[in-house]
């Protein structure tokens, strides 16, 4: 049991759990921003195009309800449209952010780019590559 507690402590303290918690918190806040953007900015103009009816309330009625206890049966397609717009915005935003991060990651991993500090492992691999090239050149000269 003591080993289990020690492993969990190492897991939590080394950043895995902390990084995950930060990701969840930021993701929740980002979700609120996207929901507000879709519901308050994007959907109102779209609802004007649909005869002034809010898209969330759009539906295809399959069976009318009445006062005798028969419930209405309908396909609510408007909410699906709103969720798809949400998904599109979130996907596009995540794509742009990851593209931005990857740009800086690629720049940092380029050993010839001196504007960004290259990580030590990439620098070491680059030096090893240069040494192997020189060694191959020497071996090719000796074989001729």
Tab-separated table of N, CA and C in Angstrom:
chain	number	residue	atom	x	y	z
A	1	UNK	N	0.832	-1.198	0.000
A	1	UNK	CA	0.000	0.000	0.000
A	1	UNK	C	0.876	1.261	0.000
A	2	UNK	N	1.974	1.171	0.724
A	2	UNK	CA	2.868	2.328	0.806
A	2	UNK	C	3.469	2.644	-0.570
A	3	UNK	N	3.812	1.576	-1.320
A	3	UNK	CA	4.369	1.766	-2.661
A	3	UNK	C	3.336	2.418	-3.580
A	4	UNK	N	2.074	1.990	-3.465
A	4	UNK	CA	0.993	2.564	-4.266
A	4	UNK	C	0.839	4.056	-3.986
A	5	UNK	N	0.852	4.428	-2.715
A	5	UNK	CA	0.722	5.840	-2.326
A	5	UNK	C	1.910	6.636	-2.850
A	6	UNK	N	3.109	6.058	-2.771
A	6	UNK	CA	4.309	6.734	-3.273
A	6	UNK	C	4.228	6.947	-4.788
A	7	UNK	N	3.765	5.925	-5.518
A	7	UNK	CA	3.606	6.056	-6.968
A	7	UNK	C	2.579	7.127	-7.320
A	8	UNK	N	1.461	7.151	-6.579
A	8	UNK	CA	0.441	8.166	-6.844
A	8	UNK	C	0.988	9.563	-6.560
A	9	UNK	N	1.727	9.704	-5.484
A	9	UNK	CA	2.320	11.009	-5.141
A	9	UNK	C	3.261	11.460	-6.254
A	10	UNK	N	4.097	10.543	-6.751
A	10	UNK	CA	4.997	10.894	-7.852
A	10	UNK	C	4.223	11.282	-9.103
A	11	UNK	N	3.156	10.558	-9.394
A	11	UNK	CA	2.307	10.859	-10.546
A	11	UNK	C	1.702	12.252	-10.426
A	12	UNK	N	1.159	12.569	-9.264
A	12	UNK	CA	0.474	13.843	-9.058
A	12	UNK	C	1.453	15.006	-9.024
A	13	UNK	N	2.604	14.817	-8.405
A	13	UNK	CA	3.547	15.913	-8.227
A	13	UNK	C	4.363	16.175	-9.481
A	14	UNK	N	4.622	15.152	-10.278
A	14	UNK	CA	5.473	15.335	-11.462
A	14	UNK	C	4.798	16.134	-12.563
A	15	UNK	N	3.564	16.483	-12.402
A	15	UNK	CA	2.943	17.366	-13.369
A	15	UNK	C	1.848	16.743	-14.199
A	16	UNK	N	1.780	15.430	-14.287
A	16	UNK	CA	0.754	14.812	-15.117
A	16	UNK	C	-0.639	15.248	-14.678
A	17	UNK	N	-0.902	15.130	-13.410
A	17	UNK	CA	-2.224	15.459	-12.906
A	17	UNK	C	-2.452	16.973	-12.938
A	18	UNK	N	-1.415	17.723	-12.650
A	18	UNK	CA	-1.533	19.182	-12.655
A	18	UNK	C	-1.793	19.682	-14.070
A	19	UNK	N	-1.046	19.154	-15.037
A	19	UNK	CA	-1.259	19.534	-16.438
A	19	UNK	C	-2.674	19.187	-16.891
A	20	UNK	N	-3.135	18.013	-16.493
A	20	UNK	CA	-4.477	17.590	-16.869
A	20	UNK	C	-5.531	18.511	-16.249
A	21	UNK	N	-5.348	18.872	-14.987
A	21	UNK	CA	-6.298	19.762	-14.320
A	21	UNK	C	-6.328	21.130	-14.992
A	22	UNK	N	-5.170	21.639	-15.343
A	22	UNK	CA	-5.106	22.934	-16.025
A	22	UNK	C	-5.805	22.836	-17.376
A	23	UNK	N	-5.577	21.742	-18.097
A	23	UNK	CA	-6.237	21.545	-19.386
A	23	UNK	C	-7.751	21.506	-19.262
A	24	UNK	N	-8.242	20.839	-18.235
A	24	UNK	CA	-9.688	20.755	-18.026
A	24	UNK	C	-10.263	22.125	-17.689
A	25	UNK	N	-9.589	22.872	-16.836
A	25	UNK	CA	-10.068	24.206	-16.454
A	25	UNK	C	-10.091	25.141	-17.661
A	26	UNK	N	-9.003	25.144	-18.430
A	26	UNK	CA	-8.943	26.003	-19.615
A	26	UNK	C	-9.982	25.550	-20.642
A	27	UNK	N	-10.133	24.236	-20.803
A	27	UNK	CA	-11.129	23.708	-21.739
A	27	UNK	C	-12.543	24.107	-21.364
A	28	UNK	N	-12.849	24.090	-20.071
A	28	UNK	CA	-14.179	24.494	-19.610
A	28	UNK	C	-14.419	25.972	-19.893
A	29	UNK	N	-13.425	26.792	-19.602
A	29	UNK	CA	-13.559	28.232	-19.873
A	29	UNK	C	-13.693	28.470	-21.376
A	30	UNK	N	-12.915	27.757	-22.173
A	30	UNK	CA	-12.974	27.895	-23.628
A	30	UNK	C	-14.348	27.481	-24.143
A	31	UNK	N	-14.922	26.437	-23.573
A	31	UNK	CA	-16.255	25.978	-23.962
A	31	UNK	C	-17.295	27.072	-23.723
A	32	UNK	N	-17.186	27.781	-22.612
A	32	UNK	CA	-18.124	28.872	-22.320
A	32	UNK	C	-17.986	29.990	-23.354
A	33	UNK	N	-16.749	30.292	-23.727
A	33	UNK	CA	-16.508	31.341	-24.727
A	33	UNK	C	-17.128	30.938	-26.059
A	34	UNK	N	-16.906	29.707	-26.484
A	34	UNK	CA	-17.443	29.247	-27.764
A	34	UNK	C	-18.966	29.216	-27.726
A	35	UNK	N	-19.549	28.719	-26.634
A	35	UNK	CA	-21.014	28.696	-26.528
A	35	UNK	C	-21.608	30.092	-26.635
A	36	UNK	N	-20.989	31.047	-25.964
A	36	UNK	CA	-21.476	32.431	-26.040
A	36	UNK	C	-21.313	32.979	-27.447
A	37	UNK	N	-20.168	32.703	-28.061
A	37	UNK	CA	-19.929	33.164	-29.427
A	37	UNK	C	-20.982	32.612	-30.381
A	38	UNK	N	-21.264	31.323	-30.258
A	38	UNK	CA	-22.233	30.712	-31.163
A	38	UNK	C	-23.638	31.222	-30.881
A	39	UNK	N	-24.057	31.206	-29.616
A	39	UNK	CA	-25.442	31.547	-29.270
A	39	UNK	C	-25.749	33.033	-29.393
A	40	UNK	N	-24.782	33.893	-29.094
A	40	UNK	CA	-25.053	35.334	-29.061
A	40	UNK	C	-24.545	36.101	-30.275
A	41	UNK	N	-23.593	35.538	-31.005
A	41	UNK	CA	-23.009	36.269	-32.135
A	41	UNK	C	-23.376	35.630	-33.478
A	42	UNK	N	-23.185	34.324	-33.600
A	42	UNK	CA	-23.361	33.662	-34.894
A	42	UNK	C	-24.808	33.268	-35.162
A	43	UNK	N	-25.486	32.714	-34.167
A	43	UNK	CA	-26.831	32.191	-34.395
A	43	UNK	C	-27.898	33.272	-34.658
A	44	UNK	N	-27.840	34.441	-34.036
A	44	UNK	CA	-28.879	35.443	-34.354
A	44	UNK	C	-28.965	35.819	-35.837
A	45	UNK	N	-27.846	36.093	-36.523
A	45	UNK	CA	-27.978	36.365	-37.959
A	45	UNK	C	-28.495	35.157	-38.742
A	46	UNK	N	-28.085	33.943	-38.335
A	46	UNK	CA	-28.593	32.751	-39.014
A	46	UNK	C	-30.091	32.584	-38.802
A	47	UNK	N	-30.566	32.947	-37.618
A	47	UNK	CA	-32.008	32.817	-37.375
A	47	UNK	C	-32.804	33.838	-38.187
A	48	UNK	N	-32.183	34.976	-38.537
A	48	UNK	CA	-32.850	35.933	-39.434
A	48	UNK	C	-33.069	35.309	-40.810
A	49	UNK	N	-32.107	34.497	-41.243
A	49	UNK	CA	-32.236	33.821	-42.531
A	49	UNK	C	-33.322	32.748	-42.495
A	50	UNK	N	-33.658	32.286	-41.309
A	50	UNK	CA	-34.682	31.242	-41.176
A	50	UNK	C	-35.999	31.829	-40.670
A	51	UNK	N	-36.430	32.921	-41.280
A	51	UNK	CA	-37.723	33.552	-41.003
A	51	UNK	C	-37.857	34.050	-39.570
A	52	UNK	N	-36.748	34.481	-38.965
A	52	UNK	CA	-36.798	35.066	-37.634
A	52	UNK	C	-36.995	34.070	-36.504
A	53	UNK	N	-36.992	32.801	-36.796
A	53	UNK	CA	-37.158	31.781	-35.769
A	53	UNK	C	-35.778	31.363	-35.290
A	54	UNK	N	-35.625	31.258	-33.994
A	54	UNK	CA	-34.357	30.799	-33.443
A	54	UNK	C	-34.096	29.386	-33.946
A	55	UNK	N	-32.901	29.145	-34.419
A	55	UNK	CA	-32.588	27.838	-34.985
A	55	UNK	C	-32.779	26.710	-33.975
A	56	UNK	N	-32.520	26.968	-32.718
A	56	UNK	CA	-32.684	25.931	-31.696
A	56	UNK	C	-34.115	25.422	-31.664
A	57	UNK	N	-35.079	26.264	-31.973
A	57	UNK	CA	-36.489	25.880	-31.912
A	57	UNK	C	-37.017	25.279	-33.220
A	58	UNK	N	-36.166	25.144	-34.220
A	58	UNK	CA	-36.612	24.586	-35.499
A	58	UNK	C	-36.837	23.084	-35.359
A	59	UNK	N	-37.925	22.614	-35.966
A	59	UNK	CA	-38.261	21.196	-35.860
A	59	UNK	C	-39.152	20.781	-37.013
A	60	UNK	N	-39.199	19.469	-37.229
A	60	UNK	CA	-40.129	18.866	-38.183
A	60	UNK	C	-41.109	18.058	-37.349
A	61	UNK	N	-42.360	18.460	-37.384
A	61	UNK	CA	-43.379	17.784	-36.574
A	61	UNK	C	-43.856	16.540	-37.316
A	62	UNK	N	-43.719	15.400	-36.659
A	62	UNK	CA	-44.162	14.131	-37.238
A	62	UNK	C	-45.606	13.826	-36.830
A	63	UNK	N	-45.955	14.231	-35.604
A	63	UNK	CA	-47.323	14.045	-35.128
A	63	UNK	C	-47.651	15.204	-34.191
A	64	UNK	N	-48.758	15.880	-34.486
A	64	UNK	CA	-49.204	16.993	-33.650
A	64	UNK	C	-49.689	16.469	-32.294
A	65	UNK	N	-49.397	17.220	-31.261
A	65	UNK	CA	-49.928	16.895	-29.943
A	65	UNK	C	-51.297	17.535	-29.777
A	66	UNK	N	-52.057	17.057	-28.821
A	66	UNK	CA	-53.357	17.676	-28.554
A	66	UNK	C	-53.632	17.695	-27.058
A	67	UNK	N	-54.768	18.200	-26.689
A	67	UNK	CA	-55.118	18.332	-25.273
A	67	UNK	C	-55.608	17.026	-24.665
A	68	UNK	N	-55.795	16.004	-25.463
A	68	UNK	CA	-56.272	14.714	-24.955
A	68	UNK	C	-55.136	13.836	-24.426
A	69	UNK	N	-53.953	14.391	-24.259
A	69	UNK	CA	-52.835	13.637	-23.713
A	69	UNK	C	-51.898	13.059	-24.754
A	70	UNK	N	-52.145	13.294	-26.016
A	70	UNK	CA	-51.236	12.813	-27.058
A	70	UNK	C	-50.115	13.834	-27.199
A	71	UNK	N	-48.892	13.353	-27.008
A	71	UNK	CA	-47.735	14.249	-27.071
A	71	UNK	C	-47.278	14.458	-28.515
A	72	UNK	N	-46.684	15.612	-28.731
A	72	UNK	CA	-46.131	15.923	-30.041
A	72	UNK	C	-44.874	15.085	-30.270
A	73	UNK	N	-44.717	14.602	-31.486
A	73	UNK	CA	-43.499	13.893	-31.886
A	73	UNK	C	-42.845	14.736	-32.973
A	74	UNK	N	-41.597	15.135	-32.711
A	74	UNK	CA	-40.920	16.037	-33.648
A	74	UNK	C	-39.429	15.719	-33.707
A	75	UNK	N	-38.839	16.072	-34.841
A	75	UNK	CA	-37.386	15.984	-35.013
A	75	UNK	C	-36.854	17.408	-34.855
A	76	UNK	N	-36.060	17.615	-33.808
A	76	UNK	CA	-35.524	18.937	-33.493
A	76	UNK	C	-34.171	19.107	-34.198
A	77	UNK	N	-34.183	19.574	-35.434
A	77	UNK	CA	-32.949	19.702	-36.206
A	77	UNK	C	-32.215	21.010	-35.924
A	78	UNK	N	-32.878	21.995	-35.389
A	78	UNK	CA	-32.246	23.293	-35.134
A	78	UNK	C	-31.116	23.219	-34.131
A	79	UNK	N	-31.333	22.459	-33.080
A	79	UNK	CA	-30.285	22.315	-32.065
A	79	UNK	C	-29.075	21.591	-32.649
A	80	UNK	N	-29.325	20.640	-33.545
A	80	UNK	CA	-28.223	19.944	-34.207
A	80	UNK	C	-27.377	20.931	-35.016
A	81	UNK	N	-28.035	21.847	-35.710
A	81	UNK	CA	-27.299	22.857	-36.490
A	81	UNK	C	-26.423	23.685	-35.557
A	82	UNK	N	-26.977	24.084	-34.414
A	82	UNK	CA	-26.223	24.892	-33.457
A	82	UNK	C	-25.022	24.126	-32.910
A	83	UNK	N	-25.208	22.858	-32.591
A	83	UNK	CA	-24.107	22.039	-32.075
A	83	UNK	C	-23.039	21.839	-33.147
A	84	UNK	N	-23.452	21.670	-34.402
A	84	UNK	CA	-22.480	21.527	-35.486
A	84	UNK	C	-21.673	22.808	-35.693
A	85	UNK	N	-22.315	23.957	-35.544
A	85	UNK	CA	-21.585	25.232	-35.625
A	85	UNK	C	-20.584	25.311	-34.469
A	86	UNK	N	-21.007	24.939	-33.250
A	86	UNK	CA	-20.098	24.885	-32.094
A	86	UNK	C	-18.882	24.027	-32.425
A	87	UNK	N	-19.150	22.826	-32.925
A	87	UNK	CA	-18.080	21.878	-33.243
A	87	UNK	C	-17.125	22.468	-34.279
A	88	UNK	N	-17.669	23.088	-35.305
A	88	UNK	CA	-16.830	23.688	-36.341
A	88	UNK	C	-15.921	24.771	-35.793
A	89	UNK	N	-16.466	25.622	-34.935
A	89	UNK	CA	-15.654	26.704	-34.354
A	89	UNK	C	-14.574	26.136	-33.445
A	90	UNK	N	-14.936	25.173	-32.602
A	90	UNK	CA	-13.958	24.573	-31.700
A	90	UNK	C	-12.865	23.871	-32.497
A	91	UNK	N	-13.250	23.105	-33.506
A	91	UNK	CA	-12.265	22.390	-34.323
A	91	UNK	C	-11.315	23.358	-35.019
A	92	UNK	N	-11.867	24.402	-35.606
A	92	UNK	CA	-11.042	25.383	-36.298
A	92	UNK	C	-10.087	26.076	-35.324
A	93	UNK	N	-10.582	26.452	-34.167
A	93	UNK	CA	-9.743	27.136	-33.183
A	93	UNK	C	-8.621	26.236	-32.698
A	94	UNK	N	-8.935	24.992	-32.382
A	94	UNK	CA	-7.901	24.055	-31.926
A	94	UNK	C	-6.869	23.837	-33.030
A	95	UNK	N	-7.324	23.721	-34.276
A	95	UNK	CA	-6.406	23.557	-35.395
A	95	UNK	C	-5.440	24.737	-35.495
A	96	UNK	N	-5.967	25.958	-35.391
A	96	UNK	CA	-5.124	27.156	-35.505
A	96	UNK	C	-4.132	27.227	-34.346
A	97	UNK	N	-4.595	26.928	-33.127
A	97	UNK	CA	-3.706	26.975	-31.964
A	97	UNK	C	-2.598	25.933	-32.099
A	98	UNK	N	-2.947	24.707	-32.497
A	98	UNK	CA	-1.931	23.665	-32.654
A	98	UNK	C	-0.951	24.000	-33.776
A	99	UNK	N	-1.451	24.603	-34.844
A	99	UNK	CA	-0.573	25.015	-35.933
A	99	UNK	C	0.420	26.065	-35.432
A	100	UNK	N	-0.052	26.995	-34.620
A	100	UNK	CA	0.784	28.040	-34.032
A	100	UNK	C	1.842	27.423	-33.111
A	101	UNK	N	1.432	26.481	-32.264
A	101	UNK	CA	2.362	25.822	-31.336
A	101	UNK	C	3.389	25.009	-32.110
A	102	UNK	N	2.943	24.265	-33.122
A	102	UNK	CA	3.861	23.448	-33.913
A	102	UNK	C	4.876	24.298	-34.667
A	103	UNK	N	4.466	25.496	-35.078
A	103	UNK	CA	5.394	26.401	-35.761
A	103	UNK	C	6.564	26.735	-34.839
A	104	UNK	N	6.264	27.078	-33.593
A	104	UNK	CA	7.324	27.427	-32.647
A	104	UNK	C	8.113	26.195	-32.219
A	105	UNK	N	7.460	25.043	-32.150
A	105	UNK	CA	8.155	23.801	-31.803
A	105	UNK	C	9.149	23.447	-32.905
A	106	UNK	N	8.713	23.533	-34.163
A	106	UNK	CA	9.609	23.245	-35.288
A	106	UNK	C	10.785	24.212	-35.311
A	107	UNK	N	10.501	25.461	-34.998
A	107	UNK	CA	11.547	26.476	-34.981
A	107	UNK	C	12.553	26.177	-33.866
A	108	UNK	N	12.061	25.722	-32.711
A	108	UNK	CA	12.947	25.418	-31.587
A	108	UNK	C	13.779	24.168	-31.857
A	109	UNK	N	13.239	23.239	-32.651
A	109	UNK	CA	13.954	21.996	-32.922
A	109	UNK	C	14.933	22.113	-34.088
A	110	UNK	N	14.956	23.256	-34.768
A	110	UNK	CA	15.882	23.458	-35.880
A	110	UNK	C	17.230	23.912	-35.306
A	111	UNK	N	18.277	23.067	-35.379
A	111	UNK	CA	19.551	23.430	-34.764
A	111	UNK	C	20.263	24.587	-35.464
A	112	UNK	N	19.904	24.883	-36.708
A	112	UNK	CA	20.554	25.982	-37.420
A	112	UNK	C	19.913	27.337	-37.129
A	113	UNK	N	18.715	27.330	-36.545
A	113	UNK	CA	18.036	28.580	-36.218
A	113	UNK	C	18.540	29.076	-34.870
A	114	UNK	N	19.283	30.152	-34.877
A	114	UNK	CA	19.897	30.661	-33.646
A	114	UNK	C	19.007	31.658	-32.897
A	115	UNK	N	17.827	31.988	-33.449
A	115	UNK	CA	16.948	32.934	-32.763
A	115	UNK	C	16.205	32.290	-31.604
A	116	UNK	N	16.107	30.955	-31.619
A	116	UNK	CA	15.416	30.223	-30.561
A	116	UNK	C	16.387	29.209	-29.978
A	117	UNK	N	16.419	29.100	-28.661
A	117	UNK	CA	17.316	28.134	-28.016
A	117	UNK	C	16.881	26.713	-28.373
A	118	UNK	N	17.817	25.941	-28.908
A	118	UNK	CA	17.529	24.560	-29.291
A	118	UNK	C	17.641	23.664	-28.062
A	119	UNK	N	16.667	22.763	-27.863
A	119	UNK	CA	16.766	21.830	-26.739
A	119	UNK	C	18.041	20.995	-26.845
A	120	UNK	N	18.588	20.611	-25.710
A	120	UNK	CA	19.867	19.891	-25.670
A	120	UNK	C	19.822	18.566	-26.437
A	121	UNK	N	18.705	17.848	-26.355
A	121	UNK	CA	18.647	16.556	-27.051
A	121	UNK	C	18.684	16.733	-28.564
A	122	UNK	N	18.030	17.769	-29.070
A	122	UNK	CA	18.048	18.041	-30.513
A	122	UNK	C	19.447	18.481	-30.934
A	123	UNK	N	20.089	19.293	-30.109
A	123	UNK	CA	21.443	19.758	-30.405
A	123	UNK	C	22.413	18.576	-30.454
A	124	UNK	N	22.282	17.654	-29.498
A	124	UNK	CA	23.143	16.471	-29.461
A	124	UNK	C	22.921	15.587	-30.684
A	125	UNK	N	21.662	15.375	-31.054
A	125	UNK	CA	21.363	14.576	-32.242
A	125	UNK	C	21.925	15.228	-33.503
A	126	UNK	N	21.864	16.538	-33.569
A	126	UNK	CA	22.400	17.257	-34.723
A	126	UNK	C	23.909	17.061	-34.827
A	127	UNK	N	24.604	17.131	-33.693
A	127	UNK	CA	26.064	16.924	-33.697
A	127	UNK	C	26.406	15.489	-34.095
A	128	UNK	N	25.617	14.533	-33.602
A	128	UNK	CA	25.842	13.133	-33.962
A	128	UNK	C	25.649	12.933	-35.465
A	129	UNK	N	24.643	13.581	-36.024
A	129	UNK	CA	24.385	13.476	-37.452
A	129	UNK	C	25.568	14.019	-38.255
A	130	UNK	N	26.108	15.161	-37.815
A	130	UNK	CA	27.258	15.744	-38.507
A	130	UNK	C	28.479	14.823	-38.432
A	131	UNK	N	28.705	14.212	-37.272
A	131	UNK	CA	29.828	13.288	-37.114
A	131	UNK	C	29.660	12.064	-38.010
A	132	UNK	N	28.462	11.535	-38.107
A	132	UNK	CA	28.208	10.387	-38.975
A	132	UNK	C	28.434	10.738	-40.442
A	133	UNK	N	28.038	11.937	-40.842
A	133	UNK	CA	28.268	12.373	-42.226
A	133	UNK	C	29.764	12.444	-42.526
A	134	UNK	N	30.515	13.017	-41.579
A	134	UNK	CA	31.967	13.102	-41.778
A	134	UNK	C	32.592	11.712	-41.849
A	135	UNK	N	32.145	10.832	-40.960
A	135	UNK	CA	32.666	9.464	-40.954
A	135	UNK	C	32.371	8.761	-42.284
A	136	UNK	N	31.165	8.946	-42.806
A	136	UNK	CA	30.807	8.344	-44.099
A	136	UNK	C	31.655	8.903	-45.231
A	137	UNK	N	31.917	10.207	-45.185
A	137	UNK	CA	32.762	10.815	-46.217
A	137	UNK	C	34.171	10.216	-46.191
A	138	UNK	N	34.733	10.019	-44.977
A	138	UNK	CA	36.067	9.448	-44.842
A	138	UNK	C	36.078	8.012	-45.360
A	139	UNK	N	35.051	7.243	-45.018
A	139	UNK	CA	34.972	5.854	-45.461
A	139	UNK	C	34.838	5.764	-46.977
A	140	UNK	N	34.087	6.663	-47.575
A	140	UNK	CA	33.935	6.678	-49.038
A	140	UNK	C	35.271	7.007	-49.709
A	141	UNK	N	36.046	7.932	-49.146
A	141	UNK	CA	37.354	8.293	-49.713
A	141	UNK	C	38.316	7.111	-49.641
A	142	UNK	N	38.278	6.383	-48.515
A	142	UNK	CA	39.180	5.253	-48.326
A	142	UNK	C	38.832	4.085	-49.234
A	143	UNK	N	37.562	3.955	-49.593
A	143	UNK	CA	37.140	2.848	-50.450
A	143	UNK	C	37.424	3.101	-51.922
A	144	UNK	N	37.733	4.328	-52.301
A	144	UNK	CA	37.998	4.655	-53.716
A	144	UNK	C	39.392	4.379	-54.098
